Amino acid sequence: MGTHNHHNDYNFSEQFKFAGIAKILSLVAIVVGIAAIAVGLLSSDHIMVERTYANLLLMGYYFTCVCAAGAFFIALQLVTQSGWSAGMLRIPQAMASVLPIASIVLLVIVTLGLTTHNLYHHWHAEGLMDPNSPNYDSLVAGKSAFLNVPGFLIRQIVFMGSYSILAFILAKLSYNEDLAGGLHSYKKSFKLSALFLVIFGFTTPIWSFDTVMSLEAHWFSTMFGWYNFAAMWVSGLAAIVVILILVKKAGYMSWVNENHLHNLGMLMFGFSIFWAYVWFAQFILIWYSNIPEETVYFYKRWEPEYKPWFWLSIIINFVAPLLLLVDRDAKRKSGMMLFVAILLLAGHWLDFYIMIMPGTVDAHRGFGFNEVGIAAGFVGLFTFLVLSKMSKHALAPKNHPFLQESIHHQF
């Protein structure tokens, strides 16, 4: 394994300049998001306040998931010693570097959701676990060893804290590798990535159980964690594709070509099918068994106001990538890949919407300024933070031992 990574045709020291229209739009989106949150929280309408907290949870969770997927991408490439992706690692590294901020944002949201406005009222409400209370719920009380405020918050802090620390260190080691060269940072990254994957793999299902599934505490699915992981992974891949294509259109990262895009397209295609498999398996087992405490989850989502979005989610997140990316050439065309990636990001927003809204907002159906504005705000925040991070370092990990393999990658 060598460290000679220089190639006369490319400038591996080039840095992305985050300025102009991209920066302005991201800042405008953040302002729109802040306005939407302020309008929602200051409203005298109780339902509007509920919608605001629910949308904050949705976007806070989505924001954290996409950044965590960036860290997962890095760790996976390092442990598998994949060479094809070396030239584009700065993008997921920037996403991973933002994970600590995303985690803090989500932690604040879930804490407020427990204290100020009870998003988790299905298990955190007065009397639910007190046998002498008229509100006593034996099913929820039976889960009190897991569903309690101290345990909930401790798990949130431990899980997101461990992901954030490991992700930050992985990104830092890569930047150090640019300065020091050699294999010291790479070897440390390899070991740290193995640790990250073990921790991430065992805890992300529990994290999704806590953050999203407990919004409807009577219902339980052992597939829910992997269903969320699939959505997280596809969304992270889509975000990487969008950033990569737009950065290349701006004239950067010339060493990344259609072969690298093809690999990303295969991952998006394959894991969209995996997402659909887990979605269908969870749905068909509950529908077929016809157990009331299980079917109530889908009964809510089959109400007239939710049912169109329920099926549209399947079309966007499974049927569309299946038909649009099945052809080899489609995965090598930046226009098609950009369209599908944006479609999947919107589709998995809808996926999380269907997961979160029915259990948190009883009287609201549909979309308005609250949903669109808060989503825009978080998109702007993600864009601003990730692109700002990318602008601080060279766009190529110039001393990565597999950079030459990535440059000459063909598929």
Tab-separated table of C-alpha atoms in Angstrom:
chain	number	residue	atom	x	y	z
A	1	MET	CA	0.000	0.000	0.000
A	2	GLY	CA	1.703	3.169	-1.134
A	3	THR	CA	1.256	6.826	-0.393
A	4	HIS	CA	2.283	8.331	-3.742
A	5	ASN	CA	-0.920	10.099	-4.738
A	6	HIS	CA	0.163	12.864	-7.084
A	7	HIS	CA	-1.202	13.151	-10.587
A	8	ASN	CA	-0.158	15.968	-12.897
A	9	ASP	CA	-3.633	16.433	-14.393
A	10	TYR	CA	-5.370	17.459	-11.166
A	11	ASN	CA	-5.011	20.144	-8.540
A	12	PHE	CA	-5.554	18.257	-5.309
A	13	SER	CA	-5.019	21.395	-3.255
A	14	GLU	CA	-8.036	23.208	-4.678
A	15	GLN	CA	-10.516	24.515	-2.112
A	16	PHE	CA	-14.207	25.092	-2.517
A	17	LYS	CA	-15.263	28.738	-2.256
A	18	PHE	CA	-18.603	29.023	-0.528
A	19	ALA	CA	-19.931	32.360	-1.725
A	20	GLY	CA	-22.365	33.946	-4.123
A	21	ILE	CA	-25.864	32.643	-4.795
A	22	ALA	CA	-25.382	29.376	-2.865
A	23	LYS	CA	-24.493	31.214	0.327
A	24	ILE	CA	-27.234	33.799	-0.100
A	25	LEU	CA	-29.916	31.158	-0.728
A	26	SER	CA	-28.853	29.095	2.289
A	27	LEU	CA	-29.032	32.179	4.546
A	28	VAL	CA	-32.425	33.187	3.105
A	29	ALA	CA	-33.720	29.653	3.734
A	30	ILE	CA	-32.511	29.821	7.353
A	31	VAL	CA	-34.362	33.137	7.835
A	32	VAL	CA	-37.530	31.610	6.339
A	33	GLY	CA	-37.187	28.672	8.737
A	34	ILE	CA	-36.760	30.936	11.762
A	35	ALA	CA	-39.827	32.932	10.671
A	36	ALA	CA	-41.904	29.754	10.305
A	37	ILE	CA	-40.837	28.534	13.760
A	38	ALA	CA	-41.583	31.938	15.330
A	39	VAL	CA	-45.018	32.164	13.692
A	40	GLY	CA	-45.845	28.647	14.859
A	41	LEU	CA	-44.634	28.933	18.445
A	42	LEU	CA	-46.143	32.385	19.022
A	43	SER	CA	-49.518	31.407	17.604
A	44	SER	CA	-52.570	31.376	19.879
A	45	ASP	CA	-53.789	28.291	18.017
A	46	HIS	CA	-52.880	25.150	19.981
A	47	ILE	CA	-52.858	23.037	16.814
A	48	MET	CA	-50.355	25.398	15.159
A	49	VAL	CA	-48.033	25.071	18.157
A	50	GLU	CA	-48.378	21.270	17.965
A	51	ARG	CA	-47.551	21.327	14.268
A	52	THR	CA	-44.476	23.460	14.908
A	53	TYR	CA	-43.032	21.096	17.500
A	54	ALA	CA	-43.831	18.074	15.329
A	55	ASN	CA	-42.129	19.673	12.310
A	56	LEU	CA	-39.118	20.608	14.419
A	57	LEU	CA	-38.827	16.986	15.517
A	58	LEU	CA	-39.221	15.775	11.932
A	59	MET	CA	-36.534	18.055	10.523
A	60	GLY	CA	-34.221	17.776	13.532
A	61	TYR	CA	-34.291	13.993	13.219
A	62	TYR	CA	-33.888	14.116	9.427
A	63	PHE	CA	-30.986	16.601	9.694
A	64	THR	CA	-29.196	14.363	12.206
A	65	CYS	CA	-29.884	11.207	10.180
A	66	VAL	CA	-28.360	12.646	6.992
A	67	CYS	CA	-25.224	13.822	8.848
A	68	ALA	CA	-24.948	10.438	10.592
A	69	ALA	CA	-25.214	8.740	7.188
A	70	GLY	CA	-22.178	10.778	6.103
A	71	ALA	CA	-20.199	9.380	9.039
A	72	PHE	CA	-21.458	5.873	8.230
A	73	PHE	CA	-20.332	6.287	4.612
A	74	ILE	CA	-16.788	7.203	5.699
A	75	ALA	CA	-16.542	4.342	8.200
A	76	LEU	CA	-17.900	1.831	5.693
A	77	GLN	CA	-15.415	2.873	2.994
A	78	LEU	CA	-12.501	2.666	5.434
A	79	VAL	CA	-13.385	-0.733	6.892
A	80	THR	CA	-14.005	-2.269	3.458
A	81	GLN	CA	-10.842	-0.521	2.172
A	82	SER	CA	-12.780	0.749	-0.821
A	83	GLY	CA	-10.662	2.709	-3.249
A	84	TRP	CA	-13.311	4.030	-5.633
A	85	SER	CA	-14.684	6.591	-3.163
A	86	ALA	CA	-11.410	8.118	-1.925
A	87	GLY	CA	-11.642	11.160	-4.205
A	88	MET	CA	-15.081	12.225	-2.942
A	89	LEU	CA	-14.640	11.622	0.796
A	90	ARG	CA	-14.492	15.330	1.611
A	91	ILE	CA	-18.271	15.556	1.093
A	92	PRO	CA	-19.350	12.907	3.649
A	93	GLN	CA	-16.552	14.130	5.925
A	94	ALA	CA	-18.105	17.601	5.929
A	95	MET	CA	-21.492	16.032	6.719
A	96	ALA	CA	-19.921	14.024	9.543
A	97	SER	CA	-18.227	17.144	10.919
A	98	VAL	CA	-21.654	18.811	11.190
A	99	LEU	CA	-23.133	15.841	13.105
A	100	PRO	CA	-22.275	17.288	16.566
A	101	ILE	CA	-24.284	20.437	15.757
A	102	ALA	CA	-27.187	18.417	14.346
A	103	SER	CA	-27.182	16.208	17.455
A	104	ILE	CA	-27.346	19.210	19.784
A	105	VAL	CA	-30.243	20.652	17.769
A	106	LEU	CA	-32.162	17.362	17.966
A	107	LEU	CA	-31.401	16.970	21.681
A	108	VAL	CA	-32.826	20.448	22.358
A	109	ILE	CA	-35.948	19.610	20.313
A	110	VAL	CA	-36.677	16.297	22.068
A	111	THR	CA	-36.018	17.877	25.477
A	112	LEU	CA	-38.478	20.667	24.704
A	113	GLY	CA	-40.833	18.045	23.319
A	114	LEU	CA	-40.788	16.321	26.693
A	115	THR	CA	-40.966	19.393	28.912
A	116	THR	CA	-42.484	22.442	27.202
A	117	HIS	CA	-44.877	20.738	24.806
A	118	ASN	CA	-45.409	17.055	25.300
A	119	LEU	CA	-44.782	15.413	21.939
A	120	TYR	CA	-44.309	12.117	23.761
A	121	HIS	CA	-47.678	12.257	25.546
A	122	HIS	CA	-48.416	8.625	24.644
A	123	TRP	CA	-45.996	7.550	27.375
A	124	HIS	CA	-44.993	10.753	29.196
A	125	ALA	CA	-48.243	12.082	30.628
A	126	GLU	CA	-49.562	12.395	34.148
A	127	GLY	CA	-50.925	9.195	35.669
A	128	LEU	CA	-50.172	6.829	32.786
A	129	MET	CA	-47.957	4.655	34.958
A	130	ASP	CA	-49.785	5.121	38.277
A	131	PRO	CA	-52.201	2.232	39.023
A	132	ASN	CA	-54.301	4.574	41.205
A	133	SER	CA	-54.766	7.160	38.466
A	134	PRO	CA	-57.803	7.259	36.155
A	135	ASN	CA	-55.292	7.770	33.311
A	136	TYR	CA	-53.451	4.538	34.122
A	137	ASP	CA	-52.399	2.573	31.037
A	138	SER	CA	-51.212	-0.930	31.835
A	139	LEU	CA	-49.583	-1.401	28.419
A	140	VAL	CA	-47.485	1.767	28.752
A	141	ALA	CA	-46.756	1.025	32.419
A	142	GLY	CA	-45.355	-2.336	31.358
A	143	LYS	CA	-42.761	-0.468	29.268
A	144	SER	CA	-41.790	1.963	32.039
A	145	ALA	CA	-38.370	0.358	32.543
A	146	PHE	CA	-37.505	1.596	29.049
A	147	LEU	CA	-39.892	4.497	28.489
A	148	ASN	CA	-38.955	6.951	31.220
A	149	VAL	CA	-37.550	10.463	30.931
A	150	PRO	CA	-34.101	9.896	32.510
A	151	GLY	CA	-33.481	6.763	30.436
A	152	PHE	CA	-34.768	8.436	27.266
A	153	LEU	CA	-32.518	11.477	27.608
A	154	ILE	CA	-29.472	9.460	28.704
A	155	ARG	CA	-29.802	7.225	25.642
A	156	GLN	CA	-30.176	10.249	23.364
A	157	ILE	CA	-27.035	11.838	24.819
A	158	VAL	CA	-24.991	8.615	24.778
A	159	PHE	CA	-26.005	7.545	21.268
A	160	MET	CA	-25.726	10.906	19.515
A	161	GLY	CA	-22.697	11.839	21.595
A	162	SER	CA	-20.807	8.683	20.608
A	163	TYR	CA	-21.731	9.079	16.924
A	164	SER	CA	-20.662	12.725	16.979
A	165	ILE	CA	-17.336	12.190	18.754
A	166	LEU	CA	-16.311	9.292	16.505
A	167	ALA	CA	-17.459	11.121	13.349
A	168	PHE	CA	-15.564	14.258	14.326
A	169	ILE	CA	-12.373	12.273	15.024
A	170	LEU	CA	-12.640	10.396	11.713
A	171	ALA	CA	-12.907	13.682	9.793
A	172	LYS	CA	-10.050	15.194	11.823
A	173	LEU	CA	-7.758	12.240	11.089
A	174	SER	CA	-8.357	12.645	7.371
A	175	TYR	CA	-7.478	16.332	7.506
A	176	ASN	CA	-4.344	15.482	9.533
A	177	GLU	CA	-3.409	12.930	6.876
A	178	ASP	CA	-3.168	15.792	4.358
A	179	LEU	CA	-0.542	17.482	6.506
A	180	ALA	CA	1.491	14.557	7.807
A	181	GLY	CA	1.218	11.981	5.021
A	182	GLY	CA	2.124	8.357	5.734
A	183	LEU	CA	-0.273	5.697	6.982
A	184	HIS	CA	-0.514	6.591	10.668
A	185	SER	CA	-3.820	8.497	10.376
A	186	TYR	CA	-5.243	5.953	7.936
A	187	LYS	CA	-4.553	3.018	10.266
A	188	LYS	CA	-6.095	4.850	13.206
A	189	SER	CA	-9.111	5.691	11.041
A	190	PHE	CA	-9.508	2.035	10.089
A	191	LYS	CA	-9.666	0.918	13.731
A	192	LEU	CA	-11.928	3.778	14.733
A	193	SER	CA	-14.269	3.036	11.820
A	194	ALA	CA	-14.662	-0.571	12.941
A	195	LEU	CA	-15.621	0.683	16.413
A	196	PHE	CA	-18.029	3.232	14.932
A	197	LEU	CA	-19.802	0.608	12.798
A	198	VAL	CA	-20.291	-1.720	15.773
A	199	ILE	CA	-21.701	1.051	17.964
A	200	PHE	CA	-23.781	2.540	15.155
A	201	GLY	CA	-25.165	-0.809	14.028
A	202	PHE	CA	-26.293	-1.887	17.496
A	203	THR	CA	-27.701	1.454	18.655
A	204	THR	CA	-29.395	3.121	15.665
A	205	PRO	CA	-32.484	0.858	15.937
A	206	ILE	CA	-32.830	1.820	19.622
A	207	TRP	CA	-32.296	5.478	18.756
A	208	SER	CA	-35.160	5.321	16.227
A	209	PHE	CA	-37.322	3.415	18.749
A	210	ASP	CA	-36.840	6.273	21.216
A	211	THR	CA	-37.048	9.272	18.924
A	212	VAL	CA	-39.841	8.233	16.562
A	213	MET	CA	-41.517	4.930	17.448
A	214	SER	CA	-42.213	5.955	21.062
A	215	LEU	CA	-44.435	8.757	19.734
A	216	GLU	CA	-47.037	5.969	19.572
A	217	ALA	CA	-46.071	3.915	22.598
A	218	HIS	CA	-48.800	1.274	22.246
A	219	TRP	CA	-47.311	0.112	18.963
A	220	PHE	CA	-44.092	-1.813	18.476
A	221	SER	CA	-42.235	-3.207	15.469
A	222	THR	CA	-38.875	-4.986	15.531
A	223	MET	CA	-38.417	-3.921	11.886
A	224	PHE	CA	-38.821	-0.226	12.620
A	225	GLY	CA	-35.138	0.357	13.370
A	226	TRP	CA	-33.973	-1.115	10.064
A	227	TYR	CA	-36.733	0.688	8.227
A	228	ASN	CA	-35.388	3.953	9.666
A	229	PHE	CA	-31.799	2.954	8.928
A	230	ALA	CA	-32.669	2.307	5.270
A	231	ALA	CA	-34.337	5.732	5.012
A	232	MET	CA	-31.336	7.360	6.721
A	233	TRP	CA	-28.813	5.655	4.438
A	234	VAL	CA	-30.659	6.402	1.188
A	235	SER	CA	-31.151	10.039	2.254
A	236	GLY	CA	-27.450	10.359	3.101
A	237	LEU	CA	-26.441	8.908	-0.267
A	238	ALA	CA	-28.846	11.270	-2.039
A	239	ALA	CA	-27.377	14.260	-0.177
A	240	ILE	CA	-23.851	13.208	-1.193
A	241	VAL	CA	-24.967	12.905	-4.835
A	242	VAL	CA	-26.627	16.345	-4.855
A	243	ILE	CA	-23.597	18.065	-3.314
A	244	LEU	CA	-21.150	16.209	-5.568
A	245	ILE	CA	-22.978	17.065	-8.792
A	246	LEU	CA	-23.490	20.729	-7.889
A	247	VAL	CA	-19.868	21.104	-6.763
A	248	LYS	CA	-18.690	19.537	-10.020
A	249	LYS	CA	-20.977	21.861	-12.001
A	250	ALA	CA	-19.228	24.745	-10.238
A	251	GLY	CA	-15.924	23.507	-11.678
A	252	TYR	CA	-14.484	21.557	-8.753
A	253	MET	CA	-13.458	17.903	-8.174
A	254	SER	CA	-12.545	17.148	-11.781
A	255	TRP	CA	-11.060	13.803	-10.677
A	256	VAL	CA	-14.569	12.500	-9.929
A	257	ASN	CA	-16.337	11.175	-13.035
A	258	GLU	CA	-19.328	9.161	-14.232
A	259	ASN	CA	-17.807	5.939	-12.870
A	260	HIS	CA	-17.988	7.265	-9.313
A	261	LEU	CA	-21.494	8.555	-9.959
A	262	HIS	CA	-22.439	5.094	-11.201
A	263	ASN	CA	-21.336	3.519	-7.910
A	264	LEU	CA	-23.376	6.018	-5.925
A	265	GLY	CA	-26.320	5.342	-8.228
A	266	MET	CA	-26.079	1.609	-7.585
A	267	LEU	CA	-26.090	2.211	-3.832
A	268	MET	CA	-29.137	4.505	-4.086
A	269	PHE	CA	-30.898	2.005	-6.343
A	270	GLY	CA	-30.114	-1.029	-4.195
A	271	PHE	CA	-30.949	0.497	-0.841
A	272	SER	CA	-34.169	2.038	-2.153
A	273	ILE	CA	-35.218	-1.539	-2.901
A	274	PHE	CA	-34.045	-2.595	0.575
A	275	TRP	CA	-36.095	0.243	2.095
A	276	ALA	CA	-39.160	-0.982	0.177
A	277	TYR	CA	-38.526	-4.577	1.287
A	278	VAL	CA	-38.451	-3.613	4.975
A	279	TRP	CA	-41.442	-1.276	4.530
A	280	PHE	CA	-43.471	-4.022	2.849
A	281	ALA	CA	-42.427	-6.717	5.328
A	282	GLN	CA	-43.487	-4.518	8.270
A	283	PHE	CA	-46.756	-3.570	6.567
A	284	ILE	CA	-47.823	-6.993	5.314
A	285	LEU	CA	-47.103	-8.809	8.586
A	286	ILE	CA	-49.172	-6.325	10.588
A	287	TRP	CA	-51.968	-6.135	8.003
A	288	TYR	CA	-52.166	-9.927	7.645
A	289	SER	CA	-52.093	-10.658	11.375
A	290	ASN	CA	-54.976	-8.212	11.975
A	291	ILE	CA	-54.070	-7.704	15.640
A	292	PRO	CA	-55.838	-4.534	16.847
A	293	GLU	CA	-52.929	-3.108	18.847
A	294	GLU	CA	-50.687	-3.563	15.790
A	295	THR	CA	-53.026	-2.527	12.978
A	296	VAL	CA	-53.918	0.738	14.722
A	297	TYR	CA	-50.623	2.178	13.429
A	298	PHE	CA	-51.607	1.671	9.797
A	299	TYR	CA	-55.288	2.396	10.462
A	300	LYS	CA	-54.304	5.977	11.326
A	301	ARG	CA	-52.259	6.261	8.149
A	302	TRP	CA	-55.148	4.966	6.053
A	303	GLU	CA	-57.434	7.797	7.076
A	304	PRO	CA	-58.527	9.789	3.988
A	305	GLU	CA	-56.226	12.708	4.839
A	306	TYR	CA	-53.083	10.551	5.074
A	307	LYS	CA	-53.747	7.733	2.629
A	308	PRO	CA	-52.647	9.577	-0.566
A	309	TRP	CA	-49.312	10.534	1.079
A	310	PHE	CA	-48.942	6.979	2.372
A	311	TRP	CA	-49.008	5.551	-1.157
A	312	LEU	CA	-47.151	8.491	-2.726
A	313	SER	CA	-44.237	7.709	-0.399
A	314	ILE	CA	-43.983	4.235	-1.957
A	315	ILE	CA	-44.078	5.655	-5.474
A	316	ILE	CA	-41.367	8.239	-4.797
A	317	ASN	CA	-39.070	6.125	-2.633
A	318	PHE	CA	-39.351	2.785	-4.452
A	319	VAL	CA	-41.088	2.894	-7.830
A	320	ALA	CA	-39.331	6.055	-9.070
A	321	PRO	CA	-35.706	4.997	-8.320
A	322	LEU	CA	-36.486	1.467	-9.526
A	323	LEU	CA	-37.665	2.678	-12.939
A	324	LEU	CA	-35.348	5.663	-13.328
A	325	LEU	CA	-32.084	4.056	-12.191
A	326	VAL	CA	-32.434	0.486	-13.429
A	327	ASP	CA	-30.662	1.401	-16.675
A	328	ARG	CA	-26.851	1.524	-16.494
A	329	ASP	CA	-26.584	4.736	-18.499
A	330	ALA	CA	-29.055	6.545	-16.218
A	331	LYS	CA	-26.699	6.121	-13.267
A	332	ARG	CA	-23.909	7.789	-15.260
A	333	LYS	CA	-25.869	10.911	-16.227
A	334	SER	CA	-25.516	13.762	-13.774
A	335	GLY	CA	-28.898	15.269	-14.725
A	336	MET	CA	-30.797	12.065	-14.034
A	337	MET	CA	-28.866	11.345	-10.843
A	338	LEU	CA	-29.478	14.871	-9.553
A	339	PHE	CA	-33.213	14.579	-10.259
A	340	VAL	CA	-33.535	11.194	-8.540
A	341	ALA	CA	-31.439	12.287	-5.549
A	342	ILE	CA	-33.590	15.394	-4.965
A	343	LEU	CA	-36.719	13.278	-5.448
A	344	LEU	CA	-35.517	10.786	-2.829
A	345	LEU	CA	-34.659	13.546	-0.344
A	346	ALA	CA	-38.201	14.896	-0.728
A	347	GLY	CA	-39.603	11.359	-0.620
A	348	HIS	CA	-37.941	10.478	2.651
A	349	TRP	CA	-39.067	13.787	4.141
A	350	LEU	CA	-42.579	12.544	3.297
A	351	ASP	CA	-41.657	9.149	4.774
A	352	PHE	CA	-40.671	10.755	8.100
A	353	TYR	CA	-43.762	12.977	7.914
A	354	ILE	CA	-45.969	9.886	7.770
A	355	MET	CA	-44.044	8.333	10.671
A	356	ILE	CA	-44.260	11.373	12.954
A	357	MET	CA	-47.409	13.425	12.279
A	358	PRO	CA	-50.242	10.960	13.006
A	359	GLY	CA	-48.897	10.292	16.513
A	360	THR	CA	-48.243	13.912	17.426
A	361	VAL	CA	-50.816	16.166	15.724
A	362	ASP	CA	-54.345	14.815	15.947
A	363	ALA	CA	-56.277	17.637	14.297
A	364	HIS	CA	-53.971	18.603	11.435
A	365	ARG	CA	-53.843	17.042	8.002
A	366	GLY	CA	-51.889	18.500	5.095
A	367	PHE	CA	-49.131	21.006	4.467
A	368	GLY	CA	-48.749	24.729	4.943
A	369	PHE	CA	-46.188	27.468	5.585
A	370	ASN	CA	-45.259	25.749	8.850
A	371	GLU	CA	-44.129	22.535	7.141
A	372	VAL	CA	-42.537	24.130	4.094
A	373	GLY	CA	-40.861	26.947	6.021
A	374	ILE	CA	-39.312	24.749	8.723
A	375	ALA	CA	-38.123	22.246	6.101
A	376	ALA	CA	-36.553	25.089	4.097
A	377	GLY	CA	-34.853	26.407	7.229
A	378	PHE	CA	-33.196	23.093	7.988
A	379	VAL	CA	-32.168	22.607	4.349
A	380	GLY	CA	-30.556	26.038	4.486
A	381	LEU	CA	-28.823	25.243	7.785
A	382	PHE	CA	-27.513	21.915	6.452
A	383	THR	CA	-26.282	23.578	3.249
A	384	PHE	CA	-24.608	26.462	5.064
A	385	LEU	CA	-22.823	24.277	7.630
A	386	VAL	CA	-21.707	21.521	5.234
A	387	LEU	CA	-20.485	23.823	2.480
A	388	SER	CA	-18.761	26.081	5.025
A	389	LYS	CA	-16.936	23.024	6.352
A	390	MET	CA	-15.981	21.915	2.836
A	391	SER	CA	-14.509	25.349	2.116
A	392	LYS	CA	-11.993	25.070	4.968
A	393	HIS	CA	-9.960	22.170	3.544
A	394	ALA	CA	-8.664	20.874	0.227
A	395	LEU	CA	-11.336	19.000	-1.726
A	396	ALA	CA	-9.076	15.974	-2.240
A	397	PRO	CA	-7.559	13.844	0.537
A	398	LYS	CA	-4.212	14.155	-1.253
A	399	ASN	CA	-2.349	11.651	0.942
A	400	HIS	CA	-5.074	9.023	1.033
A	401	PRO	CA	-3.455	5.660	0.125
A	402	PHE	CA	-6.239	4.822	-2.349
A	403	LEU	CA	-6.515	8.160	-4.123
A	404	GLN	CA	-4.804	6.902	-7.261
A	405	GLU	CA	-7.175	3.947	-7.382
A	406	SER	CA	-10.107	6.351	-7.121
A	407	ILE	CA	-8.769	8.548	-9.953
A	408	HIS	CA	-8.402	5.533	-12.276
A	409	HIS	CA	-11.647	3.873	-11.160
A	410	GLN	CA	-13.673	2.428	-14.013
A	411	PHE	CA	-16.963	0.609	-13.919
